[in-house]
Amino acid sequence: MSRQKFFTSAEVSAHNTADDLWVSFLGKVCDLTPLMTQNKGDVLLLPIMESAGSDISSWFDPETKDILKHVDPLTNCVRYYTPRGRFVHVSPAGPRSDWANDFGEPWWKDRRYEVGLLTTKARWIRVINVQTSQEQQLQVCSEETLDEILQRYLRYNSHARSYSWKHEGVSLDMSRTLSENNVPDEDHKLEELRLDSDLFITAILLHFSDDLTEG
């Protein structure tokens, strides 16, 4: 089984149009573009459109993983709580002949929309090519292995696999995360000291090792 991909909040926020709409909630990242296409023109898409590219965990009960519920003051019935307005796959307040409930799982439970997981902590690193002195800052997910971080870096150097990745002179295990390689995230400590974390971004040095890797 393949490992799920992690995304930063910034990556999710880049998908913020009806033609390319992502949201995150309860640690999941979902691509709702197919939902938007399938229900194009439906006014019930408006609350989702207004939240495009953002985290909507506040819509959900973290224990049941379902939409929050409340007692409707008009009917005294338990209903979904949707203060932004009713949205796609949420049933209407009362019986209606035009309510189609044959969609199967509601979108927030349908795993077909899931594209990955939201990182619990994003961090910045500096990747420095020792041979060329080229430096690139990357925002990465704390759960990502160095191999997965390398995938992010390939757009800047297609031969990145031809390099040894090191931190403070120690070669990094590419199958492990930064923290597992004893490359700590010191953002919290810097915040306590009231120091600008942008001035203390961790540096990963790339040392050229061979020229056999294809781009």
mmCIF file of C-alpha atoms in Angstrom:
data_model
loop_
_atom_site.group_PDB
_atom_site.id
_atom_site.type_symbol
_atom_site.label_atom_id
_atom_site.label_comp_id
_atom_site.label_asym_id
_atom_site.label_seq_id
_atom_site.Cartn_x
_atom_site.Cartn_y
_atom_site.Cartn_z
ATOM 1 C CA MET A 1 0.000 0.000 0.000
ATOM 2 C CA SER A 2 1.462 3.349 -1.023
ATOM 3 C CA ARG A 3 2.123 5.991 1.589
ATOM 4 C CA GLN A 4 -0.259 8.942 1.613
ATOM 5 C CA LYS A 5 1.094 12.289 0.510
ATOM 6 C CA PHE A 6 1.323 15.225 2.892
ATOM 7 C CA PHE A 7 0.468 18.809 1.973
ATOM 8 C CA THR A 8 1.085 22.176 3.601
ATOM 9 C CA SER A 9 -1.707 24.706 4.154
ATOM 10 C CA ALA A 10 -0.069 26.894 1.515
ATOM 11 C CA GLU A 11 -0.356 24.113 -1.045
ATOM 12 C CA VAL A 12 -4.036 23.616 -0.255
ATOM 13 C CA SER A 13 -4.735 27.357 -0.458
ATOM 14 C CA ALA A 14 -3.388 27.455 -4.024
ATOM 15 C CA HIS A 15 -6.417 25.438 -5.178
ATOM 16 C CA ASN A 16 -9.087 28.069 -4.637
ATOM 17 C CA THR A 17 -11.260 28.263 -7.752
ATOM 18 C CA ALA A 18 -14.350 26.366 -8.922
ATOM 19 C CA ASP A 19 -12.232 24.681 -11.586
ATOM 20 C CA ASP A 20 -9.591 23.619 -9.062
ATOM 21 C CA LEU A 21 -10.967 23.462 -5.536
ATOM 22 C CA TRP A 22 -9.331 21.821 -2.538
ATOM 23 C CA VAL A 23 -10.199 21.973 1.146
ATOM 24 C CA SER A 24 -8.760 20.385 4.246
ATOM 25 C CA PHE A 25 -10.589 19.141 7.305
ATOM 26 C CA LEU A 26 -9.799 16.877 10.248
ATOM 27 C CA GLY A 27 -6.309 16.301 8.892
ATOM 28 C CA LYS A 28 -7.436 15.256 5.405
ATOM 29 C CA VAL A 29 -6.950 17.093 2.125
ATOM 30 C CA CYS A 30 -9.746 16.710 -0.437
ATOM 31 C CA ASP A 31 -10.010 17.713 -4.086
ATOM 32 C CA LEU A 32 -13.651 18.737 -4.540
ATOM 33 C CA THR A 33 -13.224 19.784 -8.170
ATOM 34 C CA PRO A 34 -15.254 16.775 -9.426
ATOM 35 C CA LEU A 35 -18.026 17.671 -6.967
ATOM 36 C CA MET A 36 -18.068 21.242 -8.293
ATOM 37 C CA THR A 37 -18.277 19.990 -11.866
ATOM 38 C CA GLN A 38 -21.010 17.472 -11.115
ATOM 39 C CA ASN A 39 -23.175 20.070 -9.345
ATOM 40 C CA LYS A 40 -22.264 23.074 -11.496
ATOM 41 C CA GLY A 41 -24.723 25.936 -11.080
ATOM 42 C CA ASP A 42 -26.190 24.602 -7.828
ATOM 43 C CA VAL A 43 -26.586 27.340 -5.222
ATOM 44 C CA LEU A 44 -25.680 24.755 -2.554
ATOM 45 C CA LEU A 45 -22.073 24.971 -3.755
ATOM 46 C CA LEU A 46 -21.755 28.539 -2.467
ATOM 47 C CA PRO A 47 -20.559 27.737 1.110
ATOM 48 C CA ILE A 48 -17.903 25.416 -0.344
ATOM 49 C CA MET A 49 -16.828 28.015 -2.906
ATOM 50 C CA GLU A 50 -16.483 30.619 -0.160
ATOM 51 C CA SER A 51 -14.132 28.262 1.704
ATOM 52 C CA ALA A 52 -12.084 27.146 -1.308
ATOM 53 C CA GLY A 53 -8.458 26.456 -0.410
ATOM 54 C CA SER A 54 -9.021 26.697 3.338
ATOM 55 C CA ASP A 55 -9.371 24.424 6.350
ATOM 56 C CA ILE A 56 -13.007 23.712 7.226
ATOM 57 C CA SER A 57 -12.461 21.525 10.289
ATOM 58 C CA SER A 58 -14.764 23.853 12.249
ATOM 59 C CA TRP A 59 -17.676 22.422 10.242
ATOM 60 C CA PHE A 60 -17.156 18.966 11.761
ATOM 61 C CA ASP A 61 -17.404 17.041 15.010
ATOM 62 C CA PRO A 62 -13.875 15.624 15.542
ATOM 63 C CA GLU A 63 -15.271 12.544 17.313
ATOM 64 C CA THR A 64 -17.977 11.487 14.847
ATOM 65 C CA LYS A 65 -16.159 12.906 11.768
ATOM 66 C CA ASP A 66 -19.586 14.136 10.672
ATOM 67 C CA ILE A 67 -20.992 17.633 10.209
ATOM 68 C CA LEU A 68 -21.775 19.342 13.519
ATOM 69 C CA LYS A 69 -25.363 18.949 14.700
ATOM 70 C CA HIS A 70 -27.753 21.035 16.772
ATOM 71 C CA VAL A 71 -31.398 21.130 17.789
ATOM 72 C CA ASP A 72 -33.358 23.228 15.329
ATOM 73 C CA PRO A 73 -35.244 25.820 17.445
ATOM 74 C CA LEU A 74 -38.166 25.829 14.978
ATOM 75 C CA THR A 75 -38.717 22.081 14.694
ATOM 76 C CA ASN A 76 -36.964 20.792 17.836
ATOM 77 C CA CYS A 77 -35.330 18.214 15.575
ATOM 78 C CA VAL A 78 -31.628 17.388 15.491
ATOM 79 C CA ARG A 79 -30.170 18.736 12.285
ATOM 80 C CA TYR A 80 -26.828 19.510 10.736
ATOM 81 C CA TYR A 81 -25.435 22.835 11.904
ATOM 82 C CA THR A 82 -24.519 24.886 8.835
ATOM 83 C CA PRO A 83 -24.251 28.561 9.837
ATOM 84 C CA ARG A 84 -22.739 29.438 6.436
ATOM 85 C CA GLY A 85 -25.797 27.999 4.749
ATOM 86 C CA ARG A 86 -26.856 24.533 3.667
ATOM 87 C CA PHE A 87 -24.462 22.927 1.199
ATOM 88 C CA VAL A 88 -24.326 19.980 -1.189
ATOM 89 C CA HIS A 89 -25.377 16.617 0.340
ATOM 90 C CA VAL A 90 -26.925 18.225 3.435
ATOM 91 C CA SER A 91 -30.625 17.369 3.661
ATOM 92 C CA PRO A 92 -33.203 20.182 3.676
ATOM 93 C CA ALA A 93 -35.018 21.286 6.839
ATOM 94 C CA GLY A 94 -38.236 19.488 5.913
ATOM 95 C CA PRO A 95 -39.647 17.008 3.400
ATOM 96 C CA ARG A 96 -39.124 18.107 -0.201
ATOM 97 C CA SER A 97 -39.976 16.371 -3.450
ATOM 98 C CA ASP A 98 -36.913 17.776 -5.208
ATOM 99 C CA TRP A 99 -34.401 16.411 -2.678
ATOM 100 C CA ALA A 100 -32.302 13.721 -4.355
ATOM 101 C CA ASN A 101 -30.545 11.548 -1.790
ATOM 102 C CA ASP A 102 -29.260 8.902 -4.171
ATOM 103 C CA PHE A 103 -25.695 10.269 -4.217
ATOM 104 C CA GLY A 104 -24.330 7.519 -1.956
ATOM 105 C CA GLU A 105 -21.774 8.715 0.597
ATOM 106 C CA PRO A 106 -21.808 12.480 1.244
ATOM 107 C CA TRP A 107 -18.671 14.177 -0.047
ATOM 108 C CA TRP A 108 -17.134 14.580 3.408
ATOM 109 C CA LYS A 109 -17.202 10.791 3.886
ATOM 110 C CA ASP A 110 -16.372 9.808 0.302
ATOM 111 C CA ARG A 111 -12.725 8.745 0.162
ATOM 112 C CA ARG A 112 -12.609 9.232 -3.605
ATOM 113 C CA TYR A 113 -12.102 12.948 -2.983
ATOM 114 C CA GLU A 114 -9.146 12.442 -0.638
ATOM 115 C CA VAL A 115 -5.747 13.327 -2.120
ATOM 116 C CA GLY A 116 -3.637 13.193 1.018
ATOM 117 C CA LEU A 117 -3.116 14.475 4.540
ATOM 118 C CA LEU A 118 -2.550 17.948 5.949
ATOM 119 C CA THR A 119 0.764 18.315 7.735
ATOM 120 C CA THR A 120 0.598 18.962 11.451
ATOM 121 C CA LYS A 121 3.630 21.222 11.116
ATOM 122 C CA ALA A 122 5.204 22.818 8.058
ATOM 123 C CA ARG A 123 8.830 23.924 8.263
ATOM 124 C CA TRP A 124 11.272 25.799 6.050
ATOM 125 C CA ILE A 125 14.653 24.445 5.018
ATOM 126 C CA ARG A 126 17.476 25.764 2.846
ATOM 127 C CA VAL A 127 18.838 23.301 0.303
ATOM 128 C CA ILE A 128 22.317 24.403 -0.731
ATOM 129 C CA ASN A 129 24.207 22.896 -3.654
ATOM 130 C CA VAL A 130 27.820 22.990 -2.450
ATOM 131 C CA GLN A 131 29.197 22.619 -5.976
ATOM 132 C CA THR A 132 27.287 25.541 -7.538
ATOM 133 C CA SER A 133 26.412 27.534 -4.376
ATOM 134 C CA GLN A 134 22.804 27.512 -5.571
ATOM 135 C CA GLU A 135 20.406 27.873 -2.632
ATOM 136 C CA GLN A 136 16.697 27.109 -2.605
ATOM 137 C CA GLN A 137 14.269 27.556 0.265
ATOM 138 C CA LEU A 138 11.591 24.882 0.545
ATOM 139 C CA GLN A 139 8.569 24.643 2.788
ATOM 140 C CA VAL A 140 8.194 20.975 3.666
ATOM 141 C CA CYS A 141 5.984 18.799 5.844
ATOM 142 C CA SER A 142 7.434 17.527 9.108
ATOM 143 C CA GLU A 143 6.115 14.033 8.310
ATOM 144 C CA GLU A 144 7.944 13.811 4.976
ATOM 145 C CA THR A 145 11.013 11.646 4.500
ATOM 146 C CA LEU A 146 14.099 13.099 2.853
ATOM 147 C CA ASP A 147 13.178 11.117 -0.275
ATOM 148 C CA GLU A 148 9.849 12.938 -0.371
ATOM 149 C CA ILE A 149 11.563 16.279 0.211
ATOM 150 C CA LEU A 150 13.894 15.404 -2.660
ATOM 151 C CA GLN A 151 10.824 15.046 -4.883
ATOM 152 C CA ARG A 152 9.927 18.647 -4.035
ATOM 153 C CA TYR A 153 13.443 19.769 -4.896
ATOM 154 C CA LEU A 154 13.653 18.010 -8.288
ATOM 155 C CA ARG A 155 11.980 20.960 -10.005
ATOM 156 C CA TYR A 156 15.056 23.041 -9.135
ATOM 157 C CA ASN A 157 17.656 20.343 -9.815
ATOM 158 C CA SER A 158 16.642 17.332 -11.880
ATOM 159 C CA HIS A 159 19.868 15.546 -10.874
ATOM 160 C CA ALA A 160 19.232 15.854 -7.134
ATOM 161 C CA ARG A 161 19.544 12.089 -6.697
ATOM 162 C CA SER A 162 23.198 12.366 -7.735
ATOM 163 C CA TYR A 163 24.007 14.238 -4.521
ATOM 164 C CA SER A 164 24.664 13.205 -0.945
ATOM 165 C CA TRP A 165 22.375 15.111 1.399
ATOM 166 C CA LYS A 166 24.093 16.206 4.597
ATOM 167 C CA HIS A 167 23.428 18.268 7.708
ATOM 168 C CA GLU A 168 26.335 19.491 9.831
ATOM 169 C CA GLY A 169 28.631 17.079 8.012
ATOM 170 C CA VAL A 170 26.487 14.003 8.639
ATOM 171 C CA SER A 171 24.941 12.100 5.724
ATOM 172 C CA LEU A 172 21.152 11.910 6.015
ATOM 173 C CA ASP A 173 19.098 8.735 5.790
ATOM 174 C CA MET A 174 16.770 9.491 2.884
ATOM 175 C CA SER A 175 14.147 7.040 4.167
ATOM 176 C CA ARG A 176 13.735 9.011 7.399
ATOM 177 C CA THR A 177 12.221 12.378 8.268
ATOM 178 C CA LEU A 178 14.257 15.420 9.247
ATOM 179 C CA SER A 179 13.575 14.916 12.956
ATOM 180 C CA GLU A 180 14.439 11.211 12.675
ATOM 181 C CA ASN A 181 17.757 12.367 11.184
ATOM 182 C CA ASN A 182 18.333 14.570 14.239
ATOM 183 C CA VAL A 183 17.566 17.740 12.305
ATOM 184 C CA PRO A 184 15.277 19.387 14.859
ATOM 185 C CA ASP A 185 12.586 21.943 14.153
ATOM 186 C CA GLU A 186 13.520 24.823 16.440
ATOM 187 C CA ASP A 187 10.706 27.214 15.515
ATOM 188 C CA HIS A 188 9.120 26.896 18.966
ATOM 189 C CA LYS A 189 12.404 27.547 20.748
ATOM 190 C CA LEU A 190 13.094 30.561 18.532
ATOM 191 C CA GLU A 191 9.618 31.887 19.223
ATOM 192 C CA GLU A 192 10.203 31.595 22.971
ATOM 193 C CA LEU A 193 13.443 33.556 22.552
ATOM 194 C CA ARG A 194 11.607 36.087 20.358
ATOM 195 C CA LEU A 195 14.027 35.489 17.520
ATOM 196 C CA ASP A 196 13.084 35.728 13.853
ATOM 197 C CA SER A 197 12.880 32.134 12.582
ATOM 198 C CA ASP A 198 13.542 33.375 9.038
ATOM 199 C CA LEU A 199 17.098 34.142 10.122
ATOM 200 C CA PHE A 200 17.726 30.615 11.418
ATOM 201 C CA ILE A 201 16.430 28.335 8.662
ATOM 202 C CA THR A 202 17.995 24.864 8.735
ATOM 203 C CA ALA A 203 20.518 24.263 5.948
ATOM 204 C CA ILE A 204 20.791 20.957 4.092
ATOM 205 C CA LEU A 205 23.980 20.666 2.021
ATOM 206 C CA LEU A 206 24.100 18.755 -1.245
ATOM 207 C CA HIS A 207 27.487 17.217 -2.109
ATOM 208 C CA PHE A 208 27.891 15.938 -5.667
ATOM 209 C CA SER A 209 28.576 12.210 -5.689
ATOM 210 C CA ASP A 210 28.125 10.947 -9.279
ATOM 211 C CA ASP A 211 26.856 11.964 -12.703
ATOM 212 C CA LEU A 212 24.993 8.790 -13.628
ATOM 213 C CA THR A 213 21.531 9.785 -12.464
ATOM 214 C CA GLU A 214 19.198 10.682 -15.282
ATOM 215 C CA GLY A 215 17.213 13.903 -15.006
#
